[in-house]
Tab-separated table of C-alpha atoms in Angstrom:
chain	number	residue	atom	x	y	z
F	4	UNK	CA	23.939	-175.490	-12.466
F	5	UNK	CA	23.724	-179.299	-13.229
F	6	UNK	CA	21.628	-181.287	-15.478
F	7	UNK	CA	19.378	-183.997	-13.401
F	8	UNK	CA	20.837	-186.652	-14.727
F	9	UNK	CA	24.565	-185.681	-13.956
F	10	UNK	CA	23.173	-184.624	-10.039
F	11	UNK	CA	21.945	-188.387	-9.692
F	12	UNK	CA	25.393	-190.074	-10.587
F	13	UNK	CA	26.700	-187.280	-7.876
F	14	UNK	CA	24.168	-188.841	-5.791
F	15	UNK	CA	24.529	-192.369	-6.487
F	16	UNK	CA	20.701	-192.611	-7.995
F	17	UNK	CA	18.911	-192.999	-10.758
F	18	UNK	CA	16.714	-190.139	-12.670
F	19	UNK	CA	13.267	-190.720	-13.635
F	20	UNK	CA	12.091	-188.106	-16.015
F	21	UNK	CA	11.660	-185.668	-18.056
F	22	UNK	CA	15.434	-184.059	-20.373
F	23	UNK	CA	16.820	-181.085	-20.169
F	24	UNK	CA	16.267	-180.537	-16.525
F	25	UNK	CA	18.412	-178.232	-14.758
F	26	UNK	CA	19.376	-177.651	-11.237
F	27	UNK	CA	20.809	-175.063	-9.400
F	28	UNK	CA	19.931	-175.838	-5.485
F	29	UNK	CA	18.433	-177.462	-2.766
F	30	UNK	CA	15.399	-176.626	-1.134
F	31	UNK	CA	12.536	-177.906	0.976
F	32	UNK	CA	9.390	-179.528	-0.439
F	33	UNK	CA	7.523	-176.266	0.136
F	34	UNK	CA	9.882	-173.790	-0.386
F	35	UNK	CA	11.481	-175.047	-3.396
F	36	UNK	CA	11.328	-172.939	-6.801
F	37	UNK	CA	11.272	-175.069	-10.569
F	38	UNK	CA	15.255	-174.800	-10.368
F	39	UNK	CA	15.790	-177.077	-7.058
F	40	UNK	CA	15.919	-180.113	-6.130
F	41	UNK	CA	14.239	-181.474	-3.296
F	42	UNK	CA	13.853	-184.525	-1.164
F	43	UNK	CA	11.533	-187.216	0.650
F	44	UNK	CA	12.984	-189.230	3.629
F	45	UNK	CA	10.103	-188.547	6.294
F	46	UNK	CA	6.857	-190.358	4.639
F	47	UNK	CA	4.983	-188.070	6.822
F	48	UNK	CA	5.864	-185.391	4.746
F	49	UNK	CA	4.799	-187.270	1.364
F	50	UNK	CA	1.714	-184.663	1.431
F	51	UNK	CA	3.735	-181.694	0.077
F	52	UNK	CA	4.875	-183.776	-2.906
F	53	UNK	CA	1.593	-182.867	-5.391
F	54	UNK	CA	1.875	-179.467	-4.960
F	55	UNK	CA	5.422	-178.724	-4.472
F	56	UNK	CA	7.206	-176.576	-7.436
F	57	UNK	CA	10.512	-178.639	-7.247
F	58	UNK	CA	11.761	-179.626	-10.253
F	59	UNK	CA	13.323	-182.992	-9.050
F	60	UNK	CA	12.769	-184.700	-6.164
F	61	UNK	CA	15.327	-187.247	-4.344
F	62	UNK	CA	13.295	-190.486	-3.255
F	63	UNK	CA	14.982	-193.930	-1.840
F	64	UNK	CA	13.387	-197.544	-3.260
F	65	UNK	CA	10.543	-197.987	-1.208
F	66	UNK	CA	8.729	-194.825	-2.363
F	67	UNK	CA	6.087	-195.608	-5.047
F	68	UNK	CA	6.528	-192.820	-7.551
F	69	UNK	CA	3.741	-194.149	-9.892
F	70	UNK	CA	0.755	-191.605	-8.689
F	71	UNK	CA	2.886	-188.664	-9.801
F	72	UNK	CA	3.385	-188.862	-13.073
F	73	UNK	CA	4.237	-185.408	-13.832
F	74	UNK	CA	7.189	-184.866	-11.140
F	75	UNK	CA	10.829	-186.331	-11.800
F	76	UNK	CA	12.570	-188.124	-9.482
F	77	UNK	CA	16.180	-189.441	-8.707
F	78	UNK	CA	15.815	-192.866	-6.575
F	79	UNK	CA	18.752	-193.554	-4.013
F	80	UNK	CA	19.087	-196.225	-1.905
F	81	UNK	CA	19.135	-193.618	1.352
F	82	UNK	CA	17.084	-190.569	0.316
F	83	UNK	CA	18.359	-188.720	3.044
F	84	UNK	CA	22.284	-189.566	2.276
F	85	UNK	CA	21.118	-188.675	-1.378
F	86	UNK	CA	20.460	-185.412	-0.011
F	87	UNK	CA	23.689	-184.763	1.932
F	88	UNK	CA	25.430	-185.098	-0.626
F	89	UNK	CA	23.351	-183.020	-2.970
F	90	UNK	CA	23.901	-180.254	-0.238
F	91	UNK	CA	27.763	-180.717	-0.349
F	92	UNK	CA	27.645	-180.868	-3.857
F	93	UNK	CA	25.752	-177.407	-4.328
F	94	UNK	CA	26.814	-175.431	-0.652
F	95	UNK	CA	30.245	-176.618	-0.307
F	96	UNK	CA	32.767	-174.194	1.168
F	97	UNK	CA	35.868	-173.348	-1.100
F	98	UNK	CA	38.210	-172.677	1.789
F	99	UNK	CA	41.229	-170.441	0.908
F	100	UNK	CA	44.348	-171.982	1.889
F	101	UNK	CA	48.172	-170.631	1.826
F	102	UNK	CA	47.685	-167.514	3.623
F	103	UNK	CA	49.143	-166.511	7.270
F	104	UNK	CA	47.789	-163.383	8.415
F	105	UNK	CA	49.883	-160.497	9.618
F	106	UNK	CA	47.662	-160.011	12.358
F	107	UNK	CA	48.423	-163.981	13.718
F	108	UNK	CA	51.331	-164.588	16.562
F	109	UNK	CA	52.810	-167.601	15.476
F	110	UNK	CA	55.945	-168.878	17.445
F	111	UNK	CA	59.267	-169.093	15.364
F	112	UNK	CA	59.375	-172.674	16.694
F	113	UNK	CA	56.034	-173.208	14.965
F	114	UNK	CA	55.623	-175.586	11.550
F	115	UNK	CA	52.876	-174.586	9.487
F	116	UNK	CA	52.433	-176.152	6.051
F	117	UNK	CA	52.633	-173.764	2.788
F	118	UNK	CA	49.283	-174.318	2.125
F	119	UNK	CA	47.391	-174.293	5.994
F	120	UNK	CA	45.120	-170.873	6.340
F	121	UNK	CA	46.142	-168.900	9.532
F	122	UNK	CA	43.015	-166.384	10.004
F	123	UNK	CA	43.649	-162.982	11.555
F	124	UNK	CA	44.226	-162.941	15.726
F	125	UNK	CA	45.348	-166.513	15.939
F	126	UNK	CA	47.874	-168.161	18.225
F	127	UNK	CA	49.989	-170.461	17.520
F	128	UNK	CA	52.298	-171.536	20.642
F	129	UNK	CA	55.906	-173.043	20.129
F	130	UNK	CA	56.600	-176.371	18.735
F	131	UNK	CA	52.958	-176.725	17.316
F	132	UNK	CA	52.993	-178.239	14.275
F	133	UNK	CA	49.808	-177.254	11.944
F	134	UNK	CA	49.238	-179.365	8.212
F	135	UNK	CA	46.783	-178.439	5.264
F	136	UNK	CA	44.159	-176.905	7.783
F	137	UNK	CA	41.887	-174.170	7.610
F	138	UNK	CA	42.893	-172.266	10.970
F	139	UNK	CA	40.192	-169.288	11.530
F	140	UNK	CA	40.470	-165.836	13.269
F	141	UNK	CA	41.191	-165.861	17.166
F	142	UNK	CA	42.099	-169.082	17.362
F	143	UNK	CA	44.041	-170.302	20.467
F	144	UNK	CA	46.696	-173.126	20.002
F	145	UNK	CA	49.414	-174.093	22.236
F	146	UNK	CA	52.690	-175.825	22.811
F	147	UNK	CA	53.596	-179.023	21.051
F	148	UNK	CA	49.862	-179.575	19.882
F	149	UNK	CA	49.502	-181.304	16.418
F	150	UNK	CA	46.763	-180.538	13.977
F	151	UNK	CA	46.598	-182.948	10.388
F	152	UNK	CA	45.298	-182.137	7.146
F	153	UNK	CA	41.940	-181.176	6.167
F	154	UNK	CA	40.731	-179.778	9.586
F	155	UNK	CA	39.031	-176.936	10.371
F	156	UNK	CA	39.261	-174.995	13.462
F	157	UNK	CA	36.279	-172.223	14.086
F	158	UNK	CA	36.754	-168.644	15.781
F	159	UNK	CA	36.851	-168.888	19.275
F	160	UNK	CA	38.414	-172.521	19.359
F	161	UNK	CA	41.395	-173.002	22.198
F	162	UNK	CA	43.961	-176.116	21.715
F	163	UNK	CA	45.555	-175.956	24.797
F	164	UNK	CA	49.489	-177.520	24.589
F	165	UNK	CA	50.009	-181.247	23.785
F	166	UNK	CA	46.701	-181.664	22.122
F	167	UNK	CA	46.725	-184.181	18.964
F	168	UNK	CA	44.058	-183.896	16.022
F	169	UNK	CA	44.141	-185.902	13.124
F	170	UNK	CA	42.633	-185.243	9.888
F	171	UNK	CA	39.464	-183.982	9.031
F	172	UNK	CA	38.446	-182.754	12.171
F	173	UNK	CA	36.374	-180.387	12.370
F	174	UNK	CA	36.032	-178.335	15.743
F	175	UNK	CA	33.015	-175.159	16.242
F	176	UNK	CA	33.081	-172.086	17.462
F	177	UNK	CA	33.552	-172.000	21.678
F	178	UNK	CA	34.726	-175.292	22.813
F	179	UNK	CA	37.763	-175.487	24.037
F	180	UNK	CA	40.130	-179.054	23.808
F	181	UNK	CA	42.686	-179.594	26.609
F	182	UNK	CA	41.423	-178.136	29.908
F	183	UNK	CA	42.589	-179.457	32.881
F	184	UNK	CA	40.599	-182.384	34.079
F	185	UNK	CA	38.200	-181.955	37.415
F	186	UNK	CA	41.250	-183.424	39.990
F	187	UNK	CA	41.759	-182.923	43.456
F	188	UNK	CA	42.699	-184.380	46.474
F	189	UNK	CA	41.262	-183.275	49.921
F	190	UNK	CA	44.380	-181.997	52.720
F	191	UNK	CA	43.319	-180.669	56.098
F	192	UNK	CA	39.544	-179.586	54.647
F	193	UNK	CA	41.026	-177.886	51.787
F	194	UNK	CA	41.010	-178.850	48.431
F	195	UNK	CA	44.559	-179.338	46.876
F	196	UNK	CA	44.616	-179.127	42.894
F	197	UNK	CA	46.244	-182.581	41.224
F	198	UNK	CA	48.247	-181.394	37.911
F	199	UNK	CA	46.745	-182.120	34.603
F	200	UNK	CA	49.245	-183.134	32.922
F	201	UNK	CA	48.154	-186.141	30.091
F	202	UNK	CA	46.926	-184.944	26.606
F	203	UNK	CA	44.029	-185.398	24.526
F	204	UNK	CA	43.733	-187.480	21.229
F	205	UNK	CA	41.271	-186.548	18.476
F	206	UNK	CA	41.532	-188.938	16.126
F	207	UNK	CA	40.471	-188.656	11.963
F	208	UNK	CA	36.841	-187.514	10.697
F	209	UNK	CA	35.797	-186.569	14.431
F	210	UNK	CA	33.247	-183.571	14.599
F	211	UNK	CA	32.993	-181.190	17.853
F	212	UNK	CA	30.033	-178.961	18.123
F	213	UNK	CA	30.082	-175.576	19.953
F	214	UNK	CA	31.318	-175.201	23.569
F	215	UNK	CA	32.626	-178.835	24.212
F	216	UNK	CA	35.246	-179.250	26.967
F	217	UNK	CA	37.418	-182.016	26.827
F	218	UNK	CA	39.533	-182.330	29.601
F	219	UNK	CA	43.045	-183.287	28.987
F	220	UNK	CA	44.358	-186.038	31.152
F	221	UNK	CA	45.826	-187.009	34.210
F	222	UNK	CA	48.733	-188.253	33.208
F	223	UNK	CA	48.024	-190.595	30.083
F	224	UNK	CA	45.527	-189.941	27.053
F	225	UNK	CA	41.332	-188.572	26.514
F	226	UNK	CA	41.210	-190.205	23.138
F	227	UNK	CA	37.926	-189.900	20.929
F	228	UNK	CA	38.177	-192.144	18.556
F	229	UNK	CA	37.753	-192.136	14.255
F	230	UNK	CA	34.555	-191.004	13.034
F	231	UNK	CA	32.925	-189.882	16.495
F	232	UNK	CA	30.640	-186.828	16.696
F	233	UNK	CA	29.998	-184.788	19.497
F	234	UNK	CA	27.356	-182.422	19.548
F	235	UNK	CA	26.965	-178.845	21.437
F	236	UNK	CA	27.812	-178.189	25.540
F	237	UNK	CA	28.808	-181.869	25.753
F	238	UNK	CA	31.594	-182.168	28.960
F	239	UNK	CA	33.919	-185.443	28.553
F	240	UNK	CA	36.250	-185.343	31.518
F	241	UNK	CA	40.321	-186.548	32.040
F	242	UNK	CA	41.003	-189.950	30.622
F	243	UNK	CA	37.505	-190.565	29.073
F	244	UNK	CA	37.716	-192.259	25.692
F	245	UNK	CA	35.001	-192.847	23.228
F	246	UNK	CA	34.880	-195.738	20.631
F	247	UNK	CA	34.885	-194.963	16.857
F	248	UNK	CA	31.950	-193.708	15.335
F	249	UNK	CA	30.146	-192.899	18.761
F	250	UNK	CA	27.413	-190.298	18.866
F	251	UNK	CA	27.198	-188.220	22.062
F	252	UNK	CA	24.133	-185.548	22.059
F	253	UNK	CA	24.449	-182.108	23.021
F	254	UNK	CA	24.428	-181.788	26.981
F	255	UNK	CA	25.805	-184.859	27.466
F	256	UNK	CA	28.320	-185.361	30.238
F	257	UNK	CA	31.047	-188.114	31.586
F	258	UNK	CA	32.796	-188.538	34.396
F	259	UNK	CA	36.933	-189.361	34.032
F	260	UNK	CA	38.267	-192.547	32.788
F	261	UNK	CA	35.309	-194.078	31.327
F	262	UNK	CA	35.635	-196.200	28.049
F	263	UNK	CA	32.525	-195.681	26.007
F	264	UNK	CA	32.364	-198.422	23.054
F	265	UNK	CA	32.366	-198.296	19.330
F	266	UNK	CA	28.911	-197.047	17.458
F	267	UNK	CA	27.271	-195.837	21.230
F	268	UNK	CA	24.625	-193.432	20.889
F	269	UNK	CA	23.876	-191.289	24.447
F	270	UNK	CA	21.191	-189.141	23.823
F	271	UNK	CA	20.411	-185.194	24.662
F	272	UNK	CA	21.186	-184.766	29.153
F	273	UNK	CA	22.533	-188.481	29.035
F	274	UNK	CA	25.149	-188.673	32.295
F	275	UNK	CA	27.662	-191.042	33.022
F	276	UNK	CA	29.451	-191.697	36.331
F	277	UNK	CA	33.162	-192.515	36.064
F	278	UNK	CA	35.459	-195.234	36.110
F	279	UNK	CA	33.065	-197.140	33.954
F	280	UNK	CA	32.806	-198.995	30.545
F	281	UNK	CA	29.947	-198.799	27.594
F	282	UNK	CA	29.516	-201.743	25.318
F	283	UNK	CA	29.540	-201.383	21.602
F	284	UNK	CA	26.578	-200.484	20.072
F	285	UNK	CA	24.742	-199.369	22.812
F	286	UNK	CA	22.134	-196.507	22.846
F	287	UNK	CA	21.082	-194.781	26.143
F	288	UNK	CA	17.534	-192.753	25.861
F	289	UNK	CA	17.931	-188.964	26.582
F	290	UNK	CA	18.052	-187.848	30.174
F	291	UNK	CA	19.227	-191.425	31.448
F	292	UNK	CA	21.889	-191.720	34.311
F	293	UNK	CA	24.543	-194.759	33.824
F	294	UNK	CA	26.089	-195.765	37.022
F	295	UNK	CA	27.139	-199.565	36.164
F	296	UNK	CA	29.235	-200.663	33.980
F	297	UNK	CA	26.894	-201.832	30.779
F	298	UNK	CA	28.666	-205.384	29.398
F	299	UNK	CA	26.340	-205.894	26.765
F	300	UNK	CA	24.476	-203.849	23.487
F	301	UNK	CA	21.041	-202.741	23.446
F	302	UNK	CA	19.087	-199.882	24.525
F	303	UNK	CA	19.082	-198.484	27.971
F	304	UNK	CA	16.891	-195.797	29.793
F	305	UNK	CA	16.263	-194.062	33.105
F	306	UNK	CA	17.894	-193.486	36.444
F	307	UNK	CA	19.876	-195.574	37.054
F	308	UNK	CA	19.664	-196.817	33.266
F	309	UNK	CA	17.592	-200.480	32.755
F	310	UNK	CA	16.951	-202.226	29.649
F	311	UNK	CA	14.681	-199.792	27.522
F	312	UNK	CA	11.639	-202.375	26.959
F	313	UNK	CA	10.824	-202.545	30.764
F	314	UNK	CA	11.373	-199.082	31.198
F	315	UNK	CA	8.138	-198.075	28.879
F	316	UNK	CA	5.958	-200.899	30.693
F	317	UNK	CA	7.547	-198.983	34.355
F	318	UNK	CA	7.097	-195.141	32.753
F	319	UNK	CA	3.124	-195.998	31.092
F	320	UNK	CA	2.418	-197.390	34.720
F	321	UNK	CA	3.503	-194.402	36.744
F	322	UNK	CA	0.807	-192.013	36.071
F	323	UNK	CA	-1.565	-194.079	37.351
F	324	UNK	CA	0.217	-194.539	40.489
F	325	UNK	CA	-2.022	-192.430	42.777
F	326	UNK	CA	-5.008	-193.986	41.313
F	327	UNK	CA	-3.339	-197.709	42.002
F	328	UNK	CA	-2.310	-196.422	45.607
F	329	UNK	CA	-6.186	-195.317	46.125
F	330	UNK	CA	-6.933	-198.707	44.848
F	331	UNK	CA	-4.535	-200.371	47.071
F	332	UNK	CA	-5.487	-198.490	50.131
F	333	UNK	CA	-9.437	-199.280	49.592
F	334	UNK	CA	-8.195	-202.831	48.958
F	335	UNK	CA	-6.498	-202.971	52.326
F	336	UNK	CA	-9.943	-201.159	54.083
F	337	UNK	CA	-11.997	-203.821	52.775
F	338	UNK	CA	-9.357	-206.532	53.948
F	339	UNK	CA	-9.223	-205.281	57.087
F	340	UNK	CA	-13.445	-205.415	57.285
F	341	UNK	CA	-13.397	-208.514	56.128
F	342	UNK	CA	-10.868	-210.100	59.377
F	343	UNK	CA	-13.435	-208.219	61.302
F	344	UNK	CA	-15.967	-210.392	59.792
F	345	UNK	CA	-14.248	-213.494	60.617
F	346	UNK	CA	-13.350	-212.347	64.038
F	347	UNK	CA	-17.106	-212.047	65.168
């Protein structure tokens, strides 16, 4: 429980209303009770504000709060970062630390910090070396891989050997960090695997959704970069590396060792070929194929990608292509009647 005008210096804000206001929650606009706070970010959703039972409601400048004189109101900046941390303020986990279950095979070679959390079922090969990290049940790490402080490994995770993490990291349920990259070379019509044997590089504040692969190398580094998120069943094969603070969508997939740049954005089903590079602060629409290298920023879409302006002139006009081709065709029938014409 918080009063309103403690949650808005949380929040970075200002309150505007009435004392003695209490809050114990976050909710939505329609589902909240007189004890949560709620929040405005969409305008589109400005219509459940009259009737909404909220007893606070998180607003950024541009929202005129004058026609509702009987709701209170904490004004950020970003309304929707005002909410985030309004969430991690009220739903944060308290993650127990210094325990190492029974139940865990750790290697005698192993360093684990006093205070890291080893969940029940884990593995933790020899030589690993594991900091102030939250490590749950039936985990899977191996040989000489590194994990920092602050991180926090789901059930179901595998850290195959030689795998570096940072801090902060957090990595869901499924994916699995390390696989061998897609190599091999073709001998007398057979196909003859090329040993994996690189690493992988996650670097500080990266987030992995559920059932990523990340291939380990060839024989150098797959680095992703500081602050980069990757959402669910993205594939990033050997010796990719992404730029810091990159956003790659769930189904996303790249071919090996191409460098993606700094603040990209590749959208849901977004492929990439390999041996390519990504300018900075580039964006590529969802269900786009790259197969050049991109030297510049800006946003891209299609197959193979183009600069995203011309693509909606090309994608309004191809509906109407049978009915230009009809056009065309009578076009050509009248031409041809006309050279008749001018014939006789």
């Amino acid at each position: 429980m918080i009063h309103a005008q403690q949650l808005a210096k949380v929040i970075n804000g200002v309150y505007i209303g009435k004392n003695d206001i209490t809050i114990d929650g976050v909710a939505s606009l329609n589902r909240a009770d007189k004890r949560k706070v709620s929040f405005l970010s969409n305008k589109k959703y400005t219509k459940y504000i009259s009737n909404t039972k909220a007893c606070c409601i998180i607003v950024d400048q541009t929202f005129d709060i004058g026609p509702y004189k009987d709701k209170n109101f904490i004004v950020c900046k970003d309304a929707y970062l005002g909410f985030a941390l309004a969430l991690t303020y009220f739903y944060q986990r308290d993650l127990k630390s210094s325990f190492k279950s029974s139940k865990a095979t750790i290697d005698n070679t192993a360093k684990i910090s006093d205070k890291a959390y080893i969940g029940d079922f884990s593995y933790i090969g020899s030589n690993a070396n594991i900091g102030n990290s939250y490590i749950m049940p039936m985990v899977y790490i191996g040989e000489d891989s590194i994990i920092k402080d602050n991180c926090i490994i789901y059930p179901n995770v595998t850290i195959r050997e030689k795998v570096e993490i940072g801090n902060n990291v957090i990595i869901h349920s499924g994916s699995v960090i390390g696989s061998d990259g897609f190599g091999y070379v073709n001998n007398n019509g057979k196909h003859y695997k090329i040993p994996q044997v690189g690493k992988v590089i996650i670097e500080d504040d990266v987030e992995i959704g559920s059932n990523v692969s990340i291939d380990r190398a060839t024989l150098d580094e797959t680095i992703i970069r500081k602050g980069s998120k990757i959402d669910n069943l993205v594939q990033i094969a050997h010796n990719v590396e992404i730029g810091e603070n990159s956003i790659l969508v769930s189904q996303c997939g790249i071919s090996g060792s191409t460098r993606i740049g700094n603040n990209v954005i590749l959208a849901g089903q977004v492929g990439v070929a390999g041996h390519l590079g990504i300018a900075d602060n580039t964006v590529i629409t969802a269900k786009s194929g790259v197969g050049t290298n991109i030297k510049s920023g800006g946003i891209y879409s299609g197959i193979p990608v183009y600069d995203h302006s011309k693509w909606l002139k090309s994608s309004a006009i191809i509906p109407r292509l049978p009915e230009l081709y009809k056009k065309i065709q009578e076009l050509e029938s009248r031409l041809k009647e006309l050279e008749k014409d001018d014939r006789h």
